[in-house]
Coordinates of C-alpha atoms and ligand atoms in Angstrom, one line a residue:
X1248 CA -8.7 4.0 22.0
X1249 CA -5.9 5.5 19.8
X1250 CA -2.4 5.8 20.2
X1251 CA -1.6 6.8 17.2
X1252 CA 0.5 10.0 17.1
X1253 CA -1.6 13.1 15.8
X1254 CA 0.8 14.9 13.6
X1255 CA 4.2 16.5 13.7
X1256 CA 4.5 18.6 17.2
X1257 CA 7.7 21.0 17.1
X1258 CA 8.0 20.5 21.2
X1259 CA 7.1 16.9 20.7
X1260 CA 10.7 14.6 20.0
X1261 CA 8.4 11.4 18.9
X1262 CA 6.6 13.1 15.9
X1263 CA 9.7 13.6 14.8
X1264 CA 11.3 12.2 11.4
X1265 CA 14.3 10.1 12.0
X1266 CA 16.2 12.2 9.5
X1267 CA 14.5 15.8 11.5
X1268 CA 16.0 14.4 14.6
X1269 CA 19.4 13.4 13.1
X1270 CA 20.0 17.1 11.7
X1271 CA 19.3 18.5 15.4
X1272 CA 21.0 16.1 17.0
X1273 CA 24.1 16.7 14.6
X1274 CA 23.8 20.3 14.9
X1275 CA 24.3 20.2 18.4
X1276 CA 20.6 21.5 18.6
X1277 CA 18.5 18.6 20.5
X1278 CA 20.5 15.8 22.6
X1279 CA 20.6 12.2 21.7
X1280 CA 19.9 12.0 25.4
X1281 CA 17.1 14.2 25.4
X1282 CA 15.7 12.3 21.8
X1283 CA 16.1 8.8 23.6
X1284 CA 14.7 9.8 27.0
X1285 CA 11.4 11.4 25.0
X1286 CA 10.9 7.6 23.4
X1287 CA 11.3 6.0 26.8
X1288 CA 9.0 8.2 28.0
X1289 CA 6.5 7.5 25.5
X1290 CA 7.4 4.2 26.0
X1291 CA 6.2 4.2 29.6
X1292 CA 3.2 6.1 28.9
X1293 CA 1.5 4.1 26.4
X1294 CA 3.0 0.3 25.8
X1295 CA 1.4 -1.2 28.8
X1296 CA -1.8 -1.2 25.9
X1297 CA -0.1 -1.5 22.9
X1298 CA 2.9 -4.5 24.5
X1299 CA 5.0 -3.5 20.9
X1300 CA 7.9 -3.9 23.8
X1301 CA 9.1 -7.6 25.4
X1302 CA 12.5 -5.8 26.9
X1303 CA 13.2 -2.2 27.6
X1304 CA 17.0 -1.4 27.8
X1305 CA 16.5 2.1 29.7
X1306 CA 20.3 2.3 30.9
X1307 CA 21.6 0.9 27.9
X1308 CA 20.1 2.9 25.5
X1309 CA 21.0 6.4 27.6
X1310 CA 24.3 4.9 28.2
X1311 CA 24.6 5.0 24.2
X1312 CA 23.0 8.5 23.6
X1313 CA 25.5 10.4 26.0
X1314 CA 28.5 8.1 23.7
X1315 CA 26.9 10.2 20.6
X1316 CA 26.6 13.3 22.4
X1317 CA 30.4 13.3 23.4
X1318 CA 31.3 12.6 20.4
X1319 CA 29.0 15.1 18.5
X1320 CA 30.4 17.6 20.9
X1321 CA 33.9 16.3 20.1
X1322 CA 33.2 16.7 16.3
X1323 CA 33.0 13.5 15.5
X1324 CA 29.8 12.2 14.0
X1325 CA 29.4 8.0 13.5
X1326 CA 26.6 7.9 10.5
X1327 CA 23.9 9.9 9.2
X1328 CA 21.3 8.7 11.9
X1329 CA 23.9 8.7 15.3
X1330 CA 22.3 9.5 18.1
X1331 CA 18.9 8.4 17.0
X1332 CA 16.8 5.9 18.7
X1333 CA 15.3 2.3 17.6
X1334 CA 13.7 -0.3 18.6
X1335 CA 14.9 -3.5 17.3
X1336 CA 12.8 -7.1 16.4
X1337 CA 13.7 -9.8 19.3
X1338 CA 14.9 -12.2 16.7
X1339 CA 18.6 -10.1 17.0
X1340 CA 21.3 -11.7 19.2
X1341 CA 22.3 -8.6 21.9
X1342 CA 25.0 -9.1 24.1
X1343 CA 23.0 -6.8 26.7
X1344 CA 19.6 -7.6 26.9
X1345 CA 17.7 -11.3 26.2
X1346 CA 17.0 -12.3 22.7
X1347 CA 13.9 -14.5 23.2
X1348 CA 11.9 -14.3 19.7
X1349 CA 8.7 -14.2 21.8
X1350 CA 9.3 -17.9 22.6
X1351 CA 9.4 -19.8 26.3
X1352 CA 12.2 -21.8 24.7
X1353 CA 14.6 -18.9 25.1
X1354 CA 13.0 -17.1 28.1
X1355 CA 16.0 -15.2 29.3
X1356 CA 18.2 -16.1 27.1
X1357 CA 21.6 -13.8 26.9
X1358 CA 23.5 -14.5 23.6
X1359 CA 27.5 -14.2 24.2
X1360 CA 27.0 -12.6 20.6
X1361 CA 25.4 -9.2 18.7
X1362 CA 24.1 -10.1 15.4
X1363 CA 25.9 -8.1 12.5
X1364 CA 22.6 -6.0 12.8
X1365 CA 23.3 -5.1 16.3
X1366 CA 26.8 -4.4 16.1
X1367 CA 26.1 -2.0 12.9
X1368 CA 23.4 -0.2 14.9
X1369 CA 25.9 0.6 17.3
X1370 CA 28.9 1.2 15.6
X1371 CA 26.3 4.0 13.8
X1372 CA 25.9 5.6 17.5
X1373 CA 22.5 4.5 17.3
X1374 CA 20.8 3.9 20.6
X1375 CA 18.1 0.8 20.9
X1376 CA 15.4 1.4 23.0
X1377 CA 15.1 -2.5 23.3
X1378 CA 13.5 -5.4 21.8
X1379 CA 10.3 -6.1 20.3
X1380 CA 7.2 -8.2 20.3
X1381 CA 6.7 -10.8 17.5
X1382 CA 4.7 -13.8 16.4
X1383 CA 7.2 -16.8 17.8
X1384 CA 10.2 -17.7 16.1
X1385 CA 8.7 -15.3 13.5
X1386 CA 5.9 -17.6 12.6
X1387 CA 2.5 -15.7 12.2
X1388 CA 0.8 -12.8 11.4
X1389 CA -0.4 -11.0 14.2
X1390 CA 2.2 -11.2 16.8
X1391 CA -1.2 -13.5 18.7
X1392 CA 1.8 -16.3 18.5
X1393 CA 3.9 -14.5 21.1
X1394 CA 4.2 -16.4 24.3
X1395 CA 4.0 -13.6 26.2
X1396 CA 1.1 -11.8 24.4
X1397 CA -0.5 -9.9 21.5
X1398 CA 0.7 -6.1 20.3
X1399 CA -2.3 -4.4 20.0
X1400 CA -2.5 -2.0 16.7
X1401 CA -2.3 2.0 18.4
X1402 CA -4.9 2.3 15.6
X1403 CA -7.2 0.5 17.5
X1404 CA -6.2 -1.6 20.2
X1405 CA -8.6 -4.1 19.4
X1406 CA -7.1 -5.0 16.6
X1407 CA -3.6 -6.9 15.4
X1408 CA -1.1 -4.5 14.4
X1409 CA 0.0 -7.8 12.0
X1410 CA 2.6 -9.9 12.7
X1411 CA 5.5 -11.6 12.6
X1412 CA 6.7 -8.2 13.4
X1413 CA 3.4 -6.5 15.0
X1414 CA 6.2 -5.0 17.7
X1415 CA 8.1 -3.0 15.3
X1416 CA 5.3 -1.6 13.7
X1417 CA 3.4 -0.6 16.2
X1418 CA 6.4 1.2 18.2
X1419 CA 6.8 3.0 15.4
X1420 CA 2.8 4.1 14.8
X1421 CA 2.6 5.2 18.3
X1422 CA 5.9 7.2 18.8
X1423 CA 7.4 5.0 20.7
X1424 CA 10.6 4.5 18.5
X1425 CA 11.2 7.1 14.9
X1426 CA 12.9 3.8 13.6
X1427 CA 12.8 -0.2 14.3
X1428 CA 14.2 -3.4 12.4
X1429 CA 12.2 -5.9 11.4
X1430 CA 12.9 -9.4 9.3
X1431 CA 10.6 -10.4 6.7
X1432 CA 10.4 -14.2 5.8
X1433 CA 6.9 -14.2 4.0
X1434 CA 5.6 -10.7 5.1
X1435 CA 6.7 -9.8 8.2
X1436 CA 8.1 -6.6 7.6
X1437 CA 5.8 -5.2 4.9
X1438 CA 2.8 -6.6 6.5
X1439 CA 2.6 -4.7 9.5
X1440 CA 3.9 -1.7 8.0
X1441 CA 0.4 -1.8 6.0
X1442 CA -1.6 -2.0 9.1
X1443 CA 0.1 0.8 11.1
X1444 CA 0.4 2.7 8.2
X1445 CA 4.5 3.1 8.4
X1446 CA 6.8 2.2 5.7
X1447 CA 8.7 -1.6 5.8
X1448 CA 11.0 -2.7 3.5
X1449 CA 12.1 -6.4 2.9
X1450 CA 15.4 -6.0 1.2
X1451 CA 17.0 -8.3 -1.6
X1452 CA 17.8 -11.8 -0.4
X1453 CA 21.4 -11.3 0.8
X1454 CA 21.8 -7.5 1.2
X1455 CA 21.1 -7.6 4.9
X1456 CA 23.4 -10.0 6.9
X1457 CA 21.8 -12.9 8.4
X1458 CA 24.6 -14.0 11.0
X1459 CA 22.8 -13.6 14.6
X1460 CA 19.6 -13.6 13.2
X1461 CA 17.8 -16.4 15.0
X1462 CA 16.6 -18.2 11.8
X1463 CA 13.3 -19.1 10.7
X1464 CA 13.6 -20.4 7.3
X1465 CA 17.5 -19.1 6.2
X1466 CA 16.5 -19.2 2.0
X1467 CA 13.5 -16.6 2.6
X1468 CA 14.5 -14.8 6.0
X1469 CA 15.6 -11.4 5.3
X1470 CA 16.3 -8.5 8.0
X1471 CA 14.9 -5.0 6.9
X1472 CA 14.2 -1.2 8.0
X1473 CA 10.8 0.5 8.9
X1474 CA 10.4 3.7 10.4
X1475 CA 7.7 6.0 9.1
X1476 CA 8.5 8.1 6.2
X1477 CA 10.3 6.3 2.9
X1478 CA 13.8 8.5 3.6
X1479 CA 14.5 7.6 7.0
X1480 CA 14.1 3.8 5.7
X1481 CA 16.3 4.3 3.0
X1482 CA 19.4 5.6 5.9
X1483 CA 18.4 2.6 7.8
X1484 CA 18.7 0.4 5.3
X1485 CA 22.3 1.9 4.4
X1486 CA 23.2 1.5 8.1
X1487 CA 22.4 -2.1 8.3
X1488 CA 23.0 -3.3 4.6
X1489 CA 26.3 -4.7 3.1
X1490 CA 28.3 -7.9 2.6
X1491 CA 29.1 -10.2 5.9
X1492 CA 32.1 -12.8 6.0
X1493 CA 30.1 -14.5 8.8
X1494 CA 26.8 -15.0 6.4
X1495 CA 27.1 -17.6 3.6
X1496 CA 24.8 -16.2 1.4
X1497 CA 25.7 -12.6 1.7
X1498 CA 25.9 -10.7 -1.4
X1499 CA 29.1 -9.1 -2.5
X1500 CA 27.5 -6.6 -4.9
X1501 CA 27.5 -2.6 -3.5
X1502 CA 24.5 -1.5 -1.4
X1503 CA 21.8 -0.6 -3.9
X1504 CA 22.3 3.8 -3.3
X1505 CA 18.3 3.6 -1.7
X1506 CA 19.2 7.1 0.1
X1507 CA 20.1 8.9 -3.1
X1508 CA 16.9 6.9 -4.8
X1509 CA 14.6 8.8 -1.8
X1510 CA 15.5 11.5 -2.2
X1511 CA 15.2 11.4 -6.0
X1512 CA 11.5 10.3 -5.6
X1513 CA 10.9 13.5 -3.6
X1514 CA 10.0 15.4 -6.2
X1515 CA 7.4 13.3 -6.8
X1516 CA 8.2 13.1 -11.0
X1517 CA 7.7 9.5 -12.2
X1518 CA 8.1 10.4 -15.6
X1519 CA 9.5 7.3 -18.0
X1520 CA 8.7 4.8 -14.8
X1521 CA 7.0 1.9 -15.7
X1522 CA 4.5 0.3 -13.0
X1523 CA 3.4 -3.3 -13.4
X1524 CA -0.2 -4.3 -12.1
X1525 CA 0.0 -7.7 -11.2
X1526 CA -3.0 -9.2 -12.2
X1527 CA -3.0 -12.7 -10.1
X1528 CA -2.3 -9.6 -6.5
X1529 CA -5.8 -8.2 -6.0
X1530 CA -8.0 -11.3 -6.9
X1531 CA -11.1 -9.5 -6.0
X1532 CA -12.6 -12.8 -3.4
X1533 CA -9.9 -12.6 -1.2
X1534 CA -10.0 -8.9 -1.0
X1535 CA -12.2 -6.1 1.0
X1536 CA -13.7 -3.8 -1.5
X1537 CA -12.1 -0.7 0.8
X1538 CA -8.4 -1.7 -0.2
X1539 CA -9.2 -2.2 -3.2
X1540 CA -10.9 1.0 -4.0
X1541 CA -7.9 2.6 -2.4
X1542 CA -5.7 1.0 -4.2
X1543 CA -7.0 2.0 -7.7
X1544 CA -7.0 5.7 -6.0
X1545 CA -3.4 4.7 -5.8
X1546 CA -3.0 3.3 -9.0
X1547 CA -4.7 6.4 -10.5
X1548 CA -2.0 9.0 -8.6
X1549 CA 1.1 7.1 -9.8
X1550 CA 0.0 7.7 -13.5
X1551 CA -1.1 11.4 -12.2
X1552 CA 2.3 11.6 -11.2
X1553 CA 3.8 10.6 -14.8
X1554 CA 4.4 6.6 -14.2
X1555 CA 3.1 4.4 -17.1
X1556 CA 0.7 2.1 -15.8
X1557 CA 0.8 -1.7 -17.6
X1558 CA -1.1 -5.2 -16.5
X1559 CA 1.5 -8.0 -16.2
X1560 CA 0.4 -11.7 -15.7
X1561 CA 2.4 -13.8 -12.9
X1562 CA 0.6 -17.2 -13.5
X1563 CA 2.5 -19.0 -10.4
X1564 CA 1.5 -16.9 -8.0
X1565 CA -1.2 -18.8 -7.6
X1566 CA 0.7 -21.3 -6.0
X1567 CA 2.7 -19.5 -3.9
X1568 CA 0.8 -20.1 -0.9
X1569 CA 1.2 -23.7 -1.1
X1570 CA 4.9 -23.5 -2.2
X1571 CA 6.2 -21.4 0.8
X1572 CA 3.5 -23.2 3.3
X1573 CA 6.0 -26.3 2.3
X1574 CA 9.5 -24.8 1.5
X1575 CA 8.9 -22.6 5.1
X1576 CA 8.3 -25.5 7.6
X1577 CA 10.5 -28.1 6.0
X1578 CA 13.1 -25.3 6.5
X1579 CA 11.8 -25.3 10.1
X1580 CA 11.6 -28.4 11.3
X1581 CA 15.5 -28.6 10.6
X1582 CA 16.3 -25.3 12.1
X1583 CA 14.2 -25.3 15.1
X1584 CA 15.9 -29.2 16.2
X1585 CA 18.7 -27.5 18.1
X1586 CA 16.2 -26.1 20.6
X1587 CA 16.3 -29.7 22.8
X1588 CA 17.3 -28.2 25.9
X1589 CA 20.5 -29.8 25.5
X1590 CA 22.2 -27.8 22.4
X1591 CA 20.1 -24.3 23.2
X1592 CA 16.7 -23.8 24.5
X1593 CA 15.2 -23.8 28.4
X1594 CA 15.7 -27.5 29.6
X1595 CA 12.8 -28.7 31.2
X1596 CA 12.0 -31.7 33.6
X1597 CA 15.7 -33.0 34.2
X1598 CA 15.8 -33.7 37.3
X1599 CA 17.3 -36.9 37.6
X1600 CA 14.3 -38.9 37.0
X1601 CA 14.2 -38.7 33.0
X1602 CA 16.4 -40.0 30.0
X1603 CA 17.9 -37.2 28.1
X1604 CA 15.4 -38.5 25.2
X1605 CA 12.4 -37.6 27.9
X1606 CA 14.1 -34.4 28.9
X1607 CA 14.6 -33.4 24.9
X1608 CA 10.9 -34.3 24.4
X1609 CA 9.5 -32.4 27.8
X1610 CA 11.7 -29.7 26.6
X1611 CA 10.3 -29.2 23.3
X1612 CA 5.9 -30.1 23.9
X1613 CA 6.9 -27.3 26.7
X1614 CA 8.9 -24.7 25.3
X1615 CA 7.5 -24.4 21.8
X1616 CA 3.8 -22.8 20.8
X1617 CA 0.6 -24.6 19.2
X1618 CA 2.0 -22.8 15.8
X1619 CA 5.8 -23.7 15.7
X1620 CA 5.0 -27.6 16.2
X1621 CA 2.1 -27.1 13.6
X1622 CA 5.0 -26.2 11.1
X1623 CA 7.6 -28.6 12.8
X1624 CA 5.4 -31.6 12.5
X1625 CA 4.3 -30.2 8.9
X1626 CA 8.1 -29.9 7.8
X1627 CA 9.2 -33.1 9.2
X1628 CA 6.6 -34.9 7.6
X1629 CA 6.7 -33.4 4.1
X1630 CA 10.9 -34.1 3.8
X1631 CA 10.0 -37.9 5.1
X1632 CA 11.6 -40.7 3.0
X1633 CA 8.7 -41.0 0.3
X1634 CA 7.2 -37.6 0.3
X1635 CA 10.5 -35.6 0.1
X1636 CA 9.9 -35.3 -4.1
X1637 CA 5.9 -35.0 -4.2
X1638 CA 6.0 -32.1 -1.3
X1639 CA 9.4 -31.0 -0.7
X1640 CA 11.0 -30.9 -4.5
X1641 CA 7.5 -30.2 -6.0
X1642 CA 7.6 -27.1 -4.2
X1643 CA 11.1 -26.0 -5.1
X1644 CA 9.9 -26.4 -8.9
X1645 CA 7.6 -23.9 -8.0
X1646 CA 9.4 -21.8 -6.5
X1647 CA 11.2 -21.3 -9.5
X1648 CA 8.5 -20.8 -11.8
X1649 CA 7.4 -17.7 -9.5
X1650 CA 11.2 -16.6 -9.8
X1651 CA 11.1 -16.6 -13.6
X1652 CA 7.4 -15.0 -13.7
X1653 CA 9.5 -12.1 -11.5
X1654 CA 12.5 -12.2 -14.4
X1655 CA 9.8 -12.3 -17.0
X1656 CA 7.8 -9.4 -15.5
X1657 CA 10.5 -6.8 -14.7
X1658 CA 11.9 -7.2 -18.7
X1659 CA 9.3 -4.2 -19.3
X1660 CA 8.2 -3.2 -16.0
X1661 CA 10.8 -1.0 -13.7
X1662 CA 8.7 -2.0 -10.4
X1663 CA 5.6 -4.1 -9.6
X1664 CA 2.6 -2.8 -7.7
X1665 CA -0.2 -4.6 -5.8
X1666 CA -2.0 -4.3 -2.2
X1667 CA 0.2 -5.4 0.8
X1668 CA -2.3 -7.0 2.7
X1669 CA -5.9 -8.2 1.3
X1670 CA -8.0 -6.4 4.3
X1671 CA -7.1 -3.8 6.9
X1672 CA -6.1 -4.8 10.5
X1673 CA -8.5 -7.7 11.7
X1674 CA -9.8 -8.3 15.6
X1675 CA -7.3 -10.0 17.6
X1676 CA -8.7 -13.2 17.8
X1677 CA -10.5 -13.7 14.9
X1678 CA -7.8 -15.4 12.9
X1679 CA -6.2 -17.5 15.7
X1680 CA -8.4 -20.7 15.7
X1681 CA -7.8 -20.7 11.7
X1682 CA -4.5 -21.2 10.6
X1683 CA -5.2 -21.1 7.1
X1684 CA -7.0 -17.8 7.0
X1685 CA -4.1 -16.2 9.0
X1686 CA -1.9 -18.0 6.0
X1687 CA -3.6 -16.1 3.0
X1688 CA -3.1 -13.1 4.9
X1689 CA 0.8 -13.1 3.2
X1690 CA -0.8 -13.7 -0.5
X1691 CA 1.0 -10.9 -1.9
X1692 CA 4.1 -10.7 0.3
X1693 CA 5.5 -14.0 0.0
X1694 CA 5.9 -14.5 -3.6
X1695 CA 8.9 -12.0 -3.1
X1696 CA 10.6 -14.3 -0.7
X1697 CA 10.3 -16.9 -2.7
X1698 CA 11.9 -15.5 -5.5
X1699 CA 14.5 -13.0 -3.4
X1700 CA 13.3 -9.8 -5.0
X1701 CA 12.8 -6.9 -2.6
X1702 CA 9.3 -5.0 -1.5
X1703 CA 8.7 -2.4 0.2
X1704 CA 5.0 -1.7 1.7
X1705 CA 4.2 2.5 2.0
X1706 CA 1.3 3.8 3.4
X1707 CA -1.9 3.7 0.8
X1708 CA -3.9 5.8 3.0
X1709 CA -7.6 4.5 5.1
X1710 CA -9.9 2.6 3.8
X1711 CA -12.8 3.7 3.1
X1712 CA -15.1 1.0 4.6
X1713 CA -13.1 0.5 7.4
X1714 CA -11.5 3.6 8.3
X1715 CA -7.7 1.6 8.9
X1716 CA -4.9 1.7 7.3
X1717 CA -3.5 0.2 4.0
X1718 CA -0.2 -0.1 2.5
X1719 CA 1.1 0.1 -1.6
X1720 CA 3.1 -2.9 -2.1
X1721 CA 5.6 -1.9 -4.0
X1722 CA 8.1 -4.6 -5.7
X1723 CA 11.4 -4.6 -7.3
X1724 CA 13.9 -7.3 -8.8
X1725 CA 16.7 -8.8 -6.5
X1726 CA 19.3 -5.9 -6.7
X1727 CA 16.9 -3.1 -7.8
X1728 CA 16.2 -2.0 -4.0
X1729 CA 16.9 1.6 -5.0
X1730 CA 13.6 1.8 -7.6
X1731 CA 11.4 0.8 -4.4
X1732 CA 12.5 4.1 -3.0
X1733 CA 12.5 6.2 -6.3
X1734 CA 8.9 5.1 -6.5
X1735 CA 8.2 4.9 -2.6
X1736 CA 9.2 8.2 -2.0
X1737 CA 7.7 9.8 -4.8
X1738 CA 4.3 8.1 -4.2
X1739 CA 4.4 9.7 -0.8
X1740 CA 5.1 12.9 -1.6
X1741 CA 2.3 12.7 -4.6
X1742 CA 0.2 11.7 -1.4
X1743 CA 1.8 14.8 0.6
X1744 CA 0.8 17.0 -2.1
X1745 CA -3.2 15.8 -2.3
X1746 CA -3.2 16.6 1.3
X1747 CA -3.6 12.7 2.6
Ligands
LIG3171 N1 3.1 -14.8 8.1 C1 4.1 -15.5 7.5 C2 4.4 -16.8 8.2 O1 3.7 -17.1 9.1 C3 5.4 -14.7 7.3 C4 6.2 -14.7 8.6 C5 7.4 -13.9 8.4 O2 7.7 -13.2 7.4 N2 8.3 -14.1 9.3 O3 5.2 -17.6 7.9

C-alpha cells in the first residue's frame, strides 16, 4: 500500500509546493483556510496507516488560517509562506497542544512556553497542523522508539519512514503537510528525508534557536526545515533561522541568504562548483549496491551539470560512530536527570507509601523506553570518576579531528557529497532487537554534527534493486548553508530536466 502522493493535481491543494500555495494564497486566489482544511483532510484520510501524527490541532490551526486570510484581505501579508500549513516535530514547546517527544514521561504535557520555533512559525501566519511522531526524546532511527508507535513510510507502509524524525517526513511524502520541522542531532532530519524522498536540511550549529527545544544532546541538536522541493526549504529555513537572546549558543552572524542560493541553483549551471567525494562515505560493505549505483548516476549528473568532481580523504570519519555514540549519551544522561517526576516528567507511584528516592526511581524505570536508559546508563557510566578521560575526553579529541578533516576538506572543495543513508528504507522491525545496526544507519550524517557544519539530504531518486527512495547528501562548512541550496536546487532541477 502507497500513500505517496502521485504528482502535482491543479484541483488537489496537497500536491502543492509550499511556495505554489503561498503565491495563491497571497494573491487572494486560494484561502489559507481552504489550504489548511485540504491537509486536515488528508490528514484524516490517510494517517491512521501512516501515524506521522501524535496530536492534531484542527481548531487551532483553522483558527490561524482565517488570522492570515484577514489580514491578506486587509493587505497585510506576515512572510513569504503566511497562510501555509506545517506540521511541526513534538520535540517544540507549544503553548496549545502537548509537547510529549513520543515519551510516557511527558504524556500530556502542556508547556507554559512556545519554543522560539513556534513563536516564529506563528508570527509568519503560518498555521501548524500539529505535532509529529518521533523516535523518543529524539533517540533512534525509525521512529520504532516512539511510545506510542511506529510511522510507517507512505512508500510502503511496511517499512520505517527513518527516524528520529520518521513523523515529519512522512507527513510531508504523503500530502499531509507541504512543510514540517524537524531537529537533527546525528541524522534525524536528513535521514528520513532520504527515505521519503523529501528534502531535510540540518542547518549550521547555532543558526536555528534551541530555546524550547526539548534537548537531546545541546552541542549536536540542531532544529531544521523539510518540505519537499529545495526552495520551499530554503523559505522555511529563513522563517525559523536567526540569532536568539534566550539560546547560549546562538550565532550572531546574518542568516546565510539560502532563498536567493535556491533560486540561483534553478538554473541548474554548476559551472566553477567544486564537489568533494568523500572517500571514507560510501565504504562499499556497509552499503546496498542500489544506492550506490544511484549515487554514481548522481555523481555523474553533477559534473553533466558543470560541477568539478574531486576525491577528498576524511580519515576520522571512521571514528565517528564511536565518538558521537559517547559524546551523545554522556550529554544525555545529564539532560534527561530532570525527568524524576519531581522537577518535570509524569510522577509515578507516589502515593504515600514510597520515599521521594522510590518515587524518582518508579518514575524514571516507568516513564522512559528500553533505548533512552540504554544511552542513560551508557552516558553515566562513561563520565564516571575513572573513565571520564579514556571515554568521555577521548571522544572529544575526536571530535575535533573530524572538525579539522571538515576545515581541511572545504580549503578546495565548495561542498561535500556522499549517500545519506547506506540502504533504502528497512522493514519495521528488523533493526529494533539490534541497536548497533540501527546506529550505523547515521554513518554519514553524524560526522556533520560533530563538527557543526550543515547538510542537507535531496532526493537521489529509487534505487534500483529496491525500487525506494534515496537521498544526495549534500554537505557544507558551518556558515556556508547557502552552497547546500545553490547545489541542492540545482541538482534537482538537473534531475527535473532528465525527467526523474
Ligand atoms: N539516529 C541518531 C541517534 O539515535 C540520530 C538521532 C537524531 O538526530 N536525533 O542518536
Amino acid at each position: 500500500m502507497q500513500y505517496t502522493i502521485a504528482g502535482r493535481d491543479d484541483s488537489d491543494l496537497t500536491t502543492w509546493t509550499a511556495a505554489e500555495l503561498a503565491e495563491k494564497i497571497h494573491a487572494g486566489e486560494v484561502s489559507s483556510v481552504d489550504a489548511t482544511r485540504a491537509h486536515l483532510d488528508r490528514i484524516s484520510g490517510v494517517d491512521g496507516d501512516v501515524h506521522a501524527f501524535l496530536h492534531v490541532g484542527e481548531d487551532e490551526a483553522l483558527a490561524a488560517a482565517e488570522a492570515v486570510d484577514r489580514d491578506i484581505a486587509a493587505g497585510t501579508v506576515a512572510s513569504p509562506l503566511a497562510g501555509v500549513p506545517l506540521a511541526l516535530k513534538d520535540v517544540f514547546t507549544t503553548t496549545d497542544a502537548p509537547t510529549t517527544c513520543a515519551s510516557k514521561m511527558l504524556e500530556g504535557y502542556m508547556s507554559p512556553y512556545d519554543a522560539t520555533v513556534t513563536r516564529k512559525l506563528r508570527e509568519a501566519g503560518i498555521p501548524i497542523l500539529g505535532k509529529t511522531n518521533m523516535d523518543e526524546f529524539a533517540m533512534g532511527s525509525s521512529t520504532e522508539n516512539s511510545a506510542y508507535g511506529p510511522t510507517h513510510n507512505p512508500w510502503d507502509l511496511d517499512r520505517t519512514a527513518g527516524g528520529s524524525g520518521g513523523g515529519s517526513s512522512a507527513a510531508l511524502a504523503a500530502g499531509m503537510a507541504p512543510l514540517a520541522i524537524g531537529t537533527d542531532t546525528g541524522g534525524s532530519i536528513r535521514q528520513p528525508a532520504a527515505l521519503t524522498a523529501t528534502v531535510g536540511v540540518k542547518p549550521t550549529y547555532g543558526t536555528v534557536s534551541r530555546y524550547g527545544l526539548v534537548a537531546c544532546a545541546s552541542s549536536l541538536d540542531q532544529g531544521g526545515p523539510t518540505a519537499r522541493t529545495v526552495l520551499d526549504t530554503a523559505l522555511l529555513h529563513e522563517v525559523i533561522a536567526g540569532h536568539d537572546p534566550h539560546d547560549a549558543t546562538s550565532s550572531r552572524r546574518p542568516v546565510a541568504p539560502v532563498v536567493e542560493a535556491a533560486r540561483q541553483g534553478a538554473s541548474g549551471d554548476l559551472s566553477g562548483v567544486t564537489v568533494g567525494v568523500v572517500r571514507q562515505l560510501e565504504k562499499a560493505e556497509a552499503f546496498q549496491p542500489g544506492v550506490l549505483d544511484t549515487y554514481r548516476d548522481n555523481l555523474r549528473q553533477l559534473q553533466e551539470q558543470g560541477a568539478e568532481i574531486v576525491e577528498v580523504d576524511c580519515p576520522n570519519f571512521e571514528h565517528a560512530l564511536s565518538a558521537y555514540y559517547l559524546i551523545l549519551p554522556c550529554e544525555v544522561s545529564s539532560n534527561l536527570a530532570r525527568f524524576d517526576g519531581m522537577r518535570y516528567g509524569a510522577r509515578k507511584g507516589d502515593d504515600g507509601s514510597r520515599s521521594a528516592d522510590e518515587v524518582m526511581s518508579l518514575t524514571r524505570a516507568e516513564g522512559f523506553g528500553p533505548e533512552v536508559k540504554r544511552r542513560i546508563i551508557l552516558g553515566t557510566y562513561a563520565l564516571s570518576v575513572g573513565y571520564y578521560d579514556a571515554y568521555y575526553l577521548q571522544a572529544q579529541r575526536v571530535r575535533n579531528l573530524i572538525a579539522q578533516d571538515f576545515a581541511a576538506a572545504f580549503r578546495t572543495c565548495d561542498v561535500l557529497v556522499s549517500p545519506t543513508t547506506p540502504t533504502t528504507a528497512f522493514r519495521l522491525g528488523e533493526k529494533v532487537d539490534d541497536p548497533l545496526s540501527m546506529y550505523m544507519f547515521d554513518l554519514c550524517t553524524l560526522p556533520l554534527n560533530l563538527a557543526g557544519v550543515c547538510g542537507m539530504s535531496v532526493p537521489g531518486g529509487l534505487a534500483g534493486d529496491t525500487g525506494l527512495p534515496t537521498g544526495l547528501q549534500i554537505m557544507g562548512p558551518a556558515h556556508g548553508d547557502d552552497r547546500l541550496y545553490r547545489v541542492g536546487a540545482a541538482f534537482e532541477a538537473g534531475r527535473a530536466a532528465a525527467g526523474a
